[in-house]
mmCIF file of C-alpha atoms in Angstrom:
data_model
loop_
_atom_site.group_PDB
_atom_site.id
_atom_site.type_symbol
_atom_site.label_atom_id
_atom_site.label_comp_id
_atom_site.label_asym_id
_atom_site.label_seq_id
_atom_site.Cartn_x
_atom_site.Cartn_y
_atom_site.Cartn_z
ATOM 1 C CA MET A 1 10.084 -77.199 -36.023
ATOM 2 C CA LEU A 2 10.279 -74.219 -33.664
ATOM 3 C CA GLN A 3 7.119 -75.406 -31.886
ATOM 4 C CA LEU A 4 8.668 -78.861 -31.347
ATOM 5 C CA ILE A 5 11.795 -77.329 -29.783
ATOM 6 C CA ASN A 6 9.683 -75.077 -27.544
ATOM 7 C CA MET A 7 7.522 -78.055 -26.498
ATOM 8 C CA LYS A 8 10.640 -80.068 -25.587
ATOM 9 C CA LYS A 9 11.967 -77.172 -23.516
ATOM 10 C CA LEU A 10 8.629 -76.767 -21.776
ATOM 11 C CA LEU A 11 8.415 -80.483 -21.080
ATOM 12 C CA GLY A 12 11.976 -80.450 -19.712
ATOM 13 C CA ILE A 13 11.169 -77.534 -17.402
ATOM 14 C CA VAL A 14 7.987 -79.215 -16.139
ATOM 15 C CA VAL A 15 9.737 -82.552 -15.490
ATOM 16 C CA LEU A 16 12.674 -80.858 -13.760
ATOM 17 C CA GLY A 17 10.291 -78.775 -11.660
ATOM 18 C CA LEU A 18 8.364 -81.862 -10.557
ATOM 19 C CA PHE A 19 11.568 -83.705 -9.774
ATOM 20 C CA LEU A 20 12.938 -80.894 -7.635
ATOM 21 C CA SER A 21 9.678 -80.077 -5.867
ATOM 22 C CA SER A 22 9.080 -83.678 -4.777
ATOM 23 C CA ASN A 23 12.196 -83.542 -2.592
ATOM 24 C CA ALA A 24 11.609 -80.072 -1.191
ATOM 25 C CA TYR A 25 10.821 -81.416 2.289
ATOM 26 C CA ALA A 26 12.605 -84.785 2.059
ATOM 27 C CA LYS A 27 14.996 -85.644 4.842
ATOM 28 C CA ASP A 28 18.006 -87.887 4.402
ATOM 29 C CA LEU A 29 17.760 -90.578 7.093
ATOM 30 C CA THR A 30 21.083 -92.250 6.244
ATOM 31 C CA GLY A 31 22.460 -94.025 9.303
ATOM 32 C CA THR A 32 19.175 -93.996 11.223
ATOM 33 C CA LYS A 33 18.132 -97.381 12.605
ATOM 34 C CA LEU A 34 14.730 -98.330 14.048
ATOM 35 C CA ILE A 35 13.452 -101.358 15.940
ATOM 36 C CA CYS A 36 9.670 -101.798 15.934
ATOM 37 C CA LYS A 37 8.097 -104.516 18.112
ATOM 38 C CA SER A 38 4.449 -105.389 18.167
ATOM 39 C CA PRO A 39 3.531 -106.587 21.669
ATOM 40 C CA LYS A 40 0.221 -108.050 20.476
ATOM 41 C CA GLU A 41 1.318 -110.017 17.401
ATOM 42 C CA LYS A 42 1.462 -113.796 17.609
ATOM 43 C CA ASN A 43 4.852 -115.191 16.605
ATOM 44 C CA TYR A 44 6.492 -112.021 17.920
ATOM 45 C CA ARG A 45 6.375 -109.885 14.811
ATOM 46 C CA THR A 46 9.329 -107.508 14.912
ATOM 47 C CA ILE A 47 10.487 -105.121 12.194
ATOM 48 C CA SER A 48 13.781 -103.239 12.088
ATOM 49 C CA ILE A 49 14.764 -100.686 9.479
ATOM 50 C CA ASP A 50 18.274 -99.558 8.560
ATOM 51 C CA PHE A 51 18.250 -96.432 6.378
ATOM 52 C CA ILE A 52 21.383 -97.087 4.299
ATOM 53 C CA ASP A 53 21.308 -93.994 2.060
ATOM 54 C CA ALA A 54 19.059 -91.106 1.042
ATOM 55 C CA TYR A 55 16.615 -93.373 -0.813
ATOM 56 C CA GLU A 56 17.047 -96.995 0.325
ATOM 57 C CA ALA A 57 16.556 -98.900 3.547
ATOM 58 C CA ILE A 58 16.955 -102.515 4.589
ATOM 59 C CA ARG A 59 13.921 -103.988 6.319
ATOM 60 C CA PHE A 60 14.532 -106.857 8.736
ATOM 61 C CA GLU A 61 11.341 -108.639 9.712
ATOM 62 C CA ILE A 62 10.549 -111.522 12.016
ATOM 63 C CA LYS A 63 7.289 -113.034 10.930
ATOM 64 C CA GLU A 64 6.033 -116.581 11.104
ATOM 65 C CA TRP A 65 9.179 -117.676 12.957
ATOM 66 C CA LYS A 66 11.573 -116.521 10.219
ATOM 67 C CA LEU A 67 13.915 -113.566 9.681
ATOM 68 C CA SER A 68 13.737 -111.901 6.284
ATOM 69 C CA LYS A 69 15.845 -109.031 4.924
ATOM 70 C CA ARG A 70 14.807 -106.857 2.021
ATOM 71 C CA LYS A 71 16.126 -103.664 0.471
ATOM 72 C CA LEU A 72 13.340 -101.120 -0.093
ATOM 73 C CA VAL A 73 12.988 -97.553 -1.319
ATOM 74 C CA TYR A 74 11.766 -95.011 1.230
ATOM 75 C CA ILE A 75 10.158 -91.599 0.916
ATOM 76 C CA VAL A 76 10.137 -88.986 3.674
ATOM 77 C CA GLU A 77 7.027 -86.815 3.810
ATOM 78 C CA PRO A 78 6.268 -84.018 6.298
ATOM 79 C CA ASP A 79 4.204 -86.301 8.568
ATOM 80 C CA GLN A 80 5.291 -89.836 7.665
ATOM 81 C CA ILE A 81 7.961 -92.069 6.176
ATOM 82 C CA ARG A 82 6.887 -94.654 3.625
ATOM 83 C CA VAL A 83 9.197 -97.659 3.378
ATOM 84 C CA GLY A 84 8.360 -99.834 0.424
ATOM 85 C CA MET A 85 4.675 -100.268 -0.312
ATOM 86 C CA TRP A 86 3.394 -101.441 3.070
ATOM 87 C CA ILE A 87 5.293 -99.744 5.893
ATOM 88 C CA THR A 88 4.244 -96.267 7.018
ATOM 89 C CA ILE A 89 5.980 -94.688 10.016
ATOM 90 C CA ASP A 90 4.321 -91.758 11.759
ATOM 91 C CA ARG A 91 7.050 -89.157 12.297
ATOM 92 C CA GLU A 92 5.403 -87.656 15.415
ATOM 93 C CA THR A 93 4.641 -90.850 17.336
ATOM 94 C CA LEU A 94 7.295 -93.107 15.774
ATOM 95 C CA THR A 95 4.762 -95.884 15.286
ATOM 96 C CA ILE A 96 3.991 -98.149 12.353
ATOM 97 C CA GLY A 97 0.571 -98.634 10.857
ATOM 98 C CA TYR A 98 -2.318 -97.443 12.962
ATOM 99 C CA GLY A 99 -0.134 -96.610 15.959
ATOM 100 C CA THR A 100 -0.123 -100.160 17.292
ATOM 101 C CA THR A 101 3.563 -100.922 16.774
ATOM 102 C CA PRO A 102 5.970 -98.574 18.563
ATOM 103 C CA CYS A 103 9.473 -98.005 17.203
ATOM 104 C CA GLU A 104 12.642 -96.848 18.873
ATOM 105 C CA ILE A 105 15.770 -95.314 17.398
ATOM 106 C CA VAL A 106 18.974 -97.228 18.142
ATOM 107 C CA ASP A 107 22.620 -96.230 17.856
ATOM 108 C CA LYS A 108 24.149 -95.997 14.367
ATOM 109 C CA ASP A 109 26.731 -98.670 15.268
ATOM 110 C CA PHE A 110 24.033 -101.098 16.420
ATOM 111 C CA ASP A 111 24.050 -104.401 14.478
ATOM 112 C CA LEU A 112 20.397 -104.882 13.507
ATOM 113 C CA ASP A 113 21.029 -108.166 11.705
ATOM 114 C CA LEU A 114 22.612 -109.797 14.764
ATOM 115 C CA HIS A 115 20.025 -108.287 17.105
ATOM 116 C CA MET A 116 17.116 -109.567 15.018
ATOM 117 C CA GLN A 117 18.659 -113.047 14.793
ATOM 118 C CA ASN A 118 19.051 -113.077 18.593
ATOM 119 C CA ILE A 119 15.411 -112.028 19.075
ATOM 120 C CA LEU A 120 14.264 -114.810 16.769
ATOM 121 C CA ASN A 121 16.440 -117.392 18.556
ATOM 122 C CA ASP A 122 15.085 -116.296 21.950
ATOM 123 C CA HIS A 123 11.491 -116.575 20.740
ATOM 124 C CA LEU A 124 12.132 -119.992 19.230
ATOM 125 C CA LYS A 125 13.657 -121.251 22.510
ATOM 126 C CA GLU A 126 10.766 -119.816 24.514
ATOM 127 C CA GLN A 127 8.193 -121.456 22.257
ATOM 128 C CA GLU A 128 10.080 -124.774 22.310
ATOM 129 C CA SER A 129 9.983 -124.782 26.114
ATOM 130 C CA LYS A 130 6.173 -124.348 26.013
ATOM 131 C CA ASN A 131 5.553 -127.134 23.494
ATOM 132 C CA LYS A 132 4.148 -130.425 24.798
ATOM 133 C CA ILE A 133 5.128 -132.413 21.742
#
């Protein structure tokens, strides 16, 4: 019985230690907003990220002529920020992926949703003017 109690205490200490150590270098990005535009992508792929609290962000993405919004968990590491499973932001260069998509920080009061909708509308109008049929 004493061994079981000691094992539970040890397990609790280990779990607590892992929990606390994983956030030792984490930075709270609450209120930070990024706009990331890929100049080479067809269909004007644009991603914006609104870090809404210490663990969650909203990703706005224009891809294939549509605007999608999705809430994702993010993790801040010493050299990068991982948003969801697929987005990695280099903290030194402020680029996504392999450095091909640059990001810029915008003001905290900036309305990313409206901005992204306007970008999409502009791209749709531009494409419509090029269409022959």
